[in-house]
Coordinates of N, CA and C in Angstrom, one line a residue:
X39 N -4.1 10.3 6.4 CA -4.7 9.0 6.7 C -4.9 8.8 8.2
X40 N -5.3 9.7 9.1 CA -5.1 9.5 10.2 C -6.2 9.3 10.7
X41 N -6.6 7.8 11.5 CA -7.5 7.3 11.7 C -7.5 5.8 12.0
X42 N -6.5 5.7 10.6 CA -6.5 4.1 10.5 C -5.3 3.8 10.6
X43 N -4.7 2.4 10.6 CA -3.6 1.9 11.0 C -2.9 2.3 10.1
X44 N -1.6 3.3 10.8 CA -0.7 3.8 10.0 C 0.6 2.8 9.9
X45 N 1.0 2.6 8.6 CA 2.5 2.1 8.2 C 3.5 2.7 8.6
X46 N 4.8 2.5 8.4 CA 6.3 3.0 8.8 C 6.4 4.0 7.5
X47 N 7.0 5.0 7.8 CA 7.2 5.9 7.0 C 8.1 5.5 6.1
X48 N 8.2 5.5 4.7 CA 9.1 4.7 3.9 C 10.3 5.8 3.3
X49 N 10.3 6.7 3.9 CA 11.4 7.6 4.0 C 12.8 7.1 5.9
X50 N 12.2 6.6 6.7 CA 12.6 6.4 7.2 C 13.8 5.6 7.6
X51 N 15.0 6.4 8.5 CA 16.4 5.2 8.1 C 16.1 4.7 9.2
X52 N 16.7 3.2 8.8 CA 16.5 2.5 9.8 C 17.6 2.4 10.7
X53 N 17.9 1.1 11.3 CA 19.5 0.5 11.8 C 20.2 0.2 10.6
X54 N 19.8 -0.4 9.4 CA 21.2 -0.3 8.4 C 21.1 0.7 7.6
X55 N 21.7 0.8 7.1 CA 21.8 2.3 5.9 C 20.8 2.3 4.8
X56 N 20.1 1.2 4.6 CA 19.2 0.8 3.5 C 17.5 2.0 3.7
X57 N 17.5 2.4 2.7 CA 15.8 2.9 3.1 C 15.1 2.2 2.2
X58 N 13.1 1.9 2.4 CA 12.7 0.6 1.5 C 12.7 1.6 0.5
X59 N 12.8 2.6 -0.2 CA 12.4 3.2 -1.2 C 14.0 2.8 -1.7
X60 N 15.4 2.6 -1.7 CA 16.5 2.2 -1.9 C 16.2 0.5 -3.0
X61 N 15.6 0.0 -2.1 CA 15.6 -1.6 -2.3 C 14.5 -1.6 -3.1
X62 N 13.5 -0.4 -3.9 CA 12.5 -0.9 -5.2 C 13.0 0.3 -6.3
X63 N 13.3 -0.6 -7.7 CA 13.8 0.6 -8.7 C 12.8 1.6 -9.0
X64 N 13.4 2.8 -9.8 CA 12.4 4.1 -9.7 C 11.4 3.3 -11.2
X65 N 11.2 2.6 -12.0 CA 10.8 1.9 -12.8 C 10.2 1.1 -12.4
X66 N 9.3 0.8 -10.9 CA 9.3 -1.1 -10.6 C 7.5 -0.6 -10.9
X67 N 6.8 -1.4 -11.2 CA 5.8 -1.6 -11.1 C 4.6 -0.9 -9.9
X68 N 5.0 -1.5 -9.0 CA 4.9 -1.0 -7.3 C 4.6 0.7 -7.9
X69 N 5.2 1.4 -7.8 CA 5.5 2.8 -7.7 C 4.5 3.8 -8.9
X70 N 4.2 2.8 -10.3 CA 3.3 3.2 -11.1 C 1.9 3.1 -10.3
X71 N 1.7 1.6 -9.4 CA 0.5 1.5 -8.8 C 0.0 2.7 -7.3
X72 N 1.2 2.5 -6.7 CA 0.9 3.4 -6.0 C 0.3 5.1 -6.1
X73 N 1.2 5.5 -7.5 CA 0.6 7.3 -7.9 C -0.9 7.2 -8.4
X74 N -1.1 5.6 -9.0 CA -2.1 5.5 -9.6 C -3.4 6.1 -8.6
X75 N -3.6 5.3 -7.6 CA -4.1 4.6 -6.3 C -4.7 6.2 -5.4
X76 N -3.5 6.6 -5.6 CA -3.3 8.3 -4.9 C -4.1 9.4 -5.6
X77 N -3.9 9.1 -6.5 CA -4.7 10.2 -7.6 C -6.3 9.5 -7.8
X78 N -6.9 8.4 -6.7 CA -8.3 8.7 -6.8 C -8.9 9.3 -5.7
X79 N -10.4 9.6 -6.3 CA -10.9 9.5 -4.7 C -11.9 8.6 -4.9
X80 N -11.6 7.9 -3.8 CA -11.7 7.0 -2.9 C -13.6 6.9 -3.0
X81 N -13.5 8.0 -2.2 CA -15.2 8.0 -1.8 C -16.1 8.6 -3.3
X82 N -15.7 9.1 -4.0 CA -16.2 9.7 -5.3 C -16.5 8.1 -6.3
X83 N -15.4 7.3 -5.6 CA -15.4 6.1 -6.4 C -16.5 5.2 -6.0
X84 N -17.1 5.4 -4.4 CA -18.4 4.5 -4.0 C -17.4 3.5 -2.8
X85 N -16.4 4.1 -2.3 CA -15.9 3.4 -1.6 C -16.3 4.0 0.1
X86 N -17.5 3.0 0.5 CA -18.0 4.0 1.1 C -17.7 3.8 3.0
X87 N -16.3 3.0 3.0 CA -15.5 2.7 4.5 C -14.4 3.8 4.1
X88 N -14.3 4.9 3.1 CA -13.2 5.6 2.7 C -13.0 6.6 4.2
X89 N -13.8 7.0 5.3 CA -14.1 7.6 6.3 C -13.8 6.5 7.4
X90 N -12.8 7.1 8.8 CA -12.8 6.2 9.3 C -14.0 5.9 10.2
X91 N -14.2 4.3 11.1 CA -15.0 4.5 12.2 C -14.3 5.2 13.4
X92 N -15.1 5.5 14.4 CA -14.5 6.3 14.9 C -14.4 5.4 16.6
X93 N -15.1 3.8 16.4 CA -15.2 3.0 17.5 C -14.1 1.9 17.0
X94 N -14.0 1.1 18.4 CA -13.1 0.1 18.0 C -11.4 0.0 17.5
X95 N -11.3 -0.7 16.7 CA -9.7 -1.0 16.7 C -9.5 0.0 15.1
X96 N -8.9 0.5 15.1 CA -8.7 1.2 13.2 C -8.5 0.4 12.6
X97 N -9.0 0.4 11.2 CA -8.6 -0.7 10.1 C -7.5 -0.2 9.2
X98 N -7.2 -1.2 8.5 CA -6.3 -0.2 7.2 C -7.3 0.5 6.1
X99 N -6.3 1.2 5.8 CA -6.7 2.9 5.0 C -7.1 1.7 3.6
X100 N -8.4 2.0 3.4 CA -8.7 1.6 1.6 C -8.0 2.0 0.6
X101 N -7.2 2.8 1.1 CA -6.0 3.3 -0.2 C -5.6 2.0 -0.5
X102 N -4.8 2.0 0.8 CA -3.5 0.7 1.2 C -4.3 -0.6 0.9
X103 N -4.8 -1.0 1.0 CA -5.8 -1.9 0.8 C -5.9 -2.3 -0.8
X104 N -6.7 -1.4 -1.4 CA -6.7 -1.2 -2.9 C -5.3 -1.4 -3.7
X105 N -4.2 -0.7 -3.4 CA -2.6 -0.6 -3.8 C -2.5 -2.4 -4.0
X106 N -2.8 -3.2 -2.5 CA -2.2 -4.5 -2.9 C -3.4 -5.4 -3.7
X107 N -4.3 -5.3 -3.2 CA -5.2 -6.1 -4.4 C -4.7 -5.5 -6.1
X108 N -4.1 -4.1 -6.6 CA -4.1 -4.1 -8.0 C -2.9 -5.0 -8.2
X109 N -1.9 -4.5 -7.6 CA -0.4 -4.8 -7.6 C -0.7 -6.9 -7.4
X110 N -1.1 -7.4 -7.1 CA -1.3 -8.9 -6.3 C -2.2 -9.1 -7.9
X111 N -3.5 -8.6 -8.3 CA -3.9 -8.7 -9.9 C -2.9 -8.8 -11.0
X112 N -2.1 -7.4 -10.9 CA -1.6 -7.0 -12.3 C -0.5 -8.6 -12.3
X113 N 0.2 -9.1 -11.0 CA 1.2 -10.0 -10.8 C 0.7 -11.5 -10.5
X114 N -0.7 -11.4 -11.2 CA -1.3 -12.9 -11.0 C -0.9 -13.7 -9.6
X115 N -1.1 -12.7 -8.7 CA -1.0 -13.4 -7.1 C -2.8 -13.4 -6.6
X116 N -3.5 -14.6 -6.4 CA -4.8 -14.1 -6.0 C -4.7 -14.2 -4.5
X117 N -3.7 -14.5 -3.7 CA -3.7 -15.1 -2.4 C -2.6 -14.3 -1.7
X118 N -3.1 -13.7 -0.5 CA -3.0 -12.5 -0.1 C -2.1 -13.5 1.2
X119 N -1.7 -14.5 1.5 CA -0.6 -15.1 1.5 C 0.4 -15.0 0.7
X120 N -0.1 -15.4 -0.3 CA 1.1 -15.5 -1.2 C 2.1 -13.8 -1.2
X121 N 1.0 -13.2 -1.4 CA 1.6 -12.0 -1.7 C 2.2 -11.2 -0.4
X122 N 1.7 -11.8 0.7 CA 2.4 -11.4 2.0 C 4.5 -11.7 1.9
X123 N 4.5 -13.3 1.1 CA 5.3 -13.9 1.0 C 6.3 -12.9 -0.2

């Protein structure tokens, strides 16, 4: 994904002993969406910012993008506040 604004590695320990992959169960929702998301392509699908620009500030990756719009759907969140919260 290198291009666009990269996230914190979620393997990564922090200052407490917790990792975020610790704090969501191997069962949660979240994690079905995410393999989902991974196993497309992107641009085969008509997603056609799937390439980054190569000016200006990077955006987030349409993966990442896509992951929270299903996950914010499947959990009847339409508000991307809300679902920040």
């Amino acid at each position: 994904m290198s291009g666009f604004i990269e996230g914190v590695d979620r393997d990564q320990v922090t200052l407490f002993p917790d990792r975020l992959e610790d704090w969501i169960d191997d069962d949660h929702l979240v994690r079905v969406v995410d393999l989902f998301v991974e196993q497309l392509n992107l641009a085969g699908l008509g997603f056609v910012r799937a390439a980054h620009a190569r000016t200006g500030r990077p955006g987030y990756h349409p993966a990442i993008l896509l992951k929270l719009f299903i996950y914010g759907y499947l959990n009847r969140i339409p508000s991307s506040r809300r679902l920040e919260r």
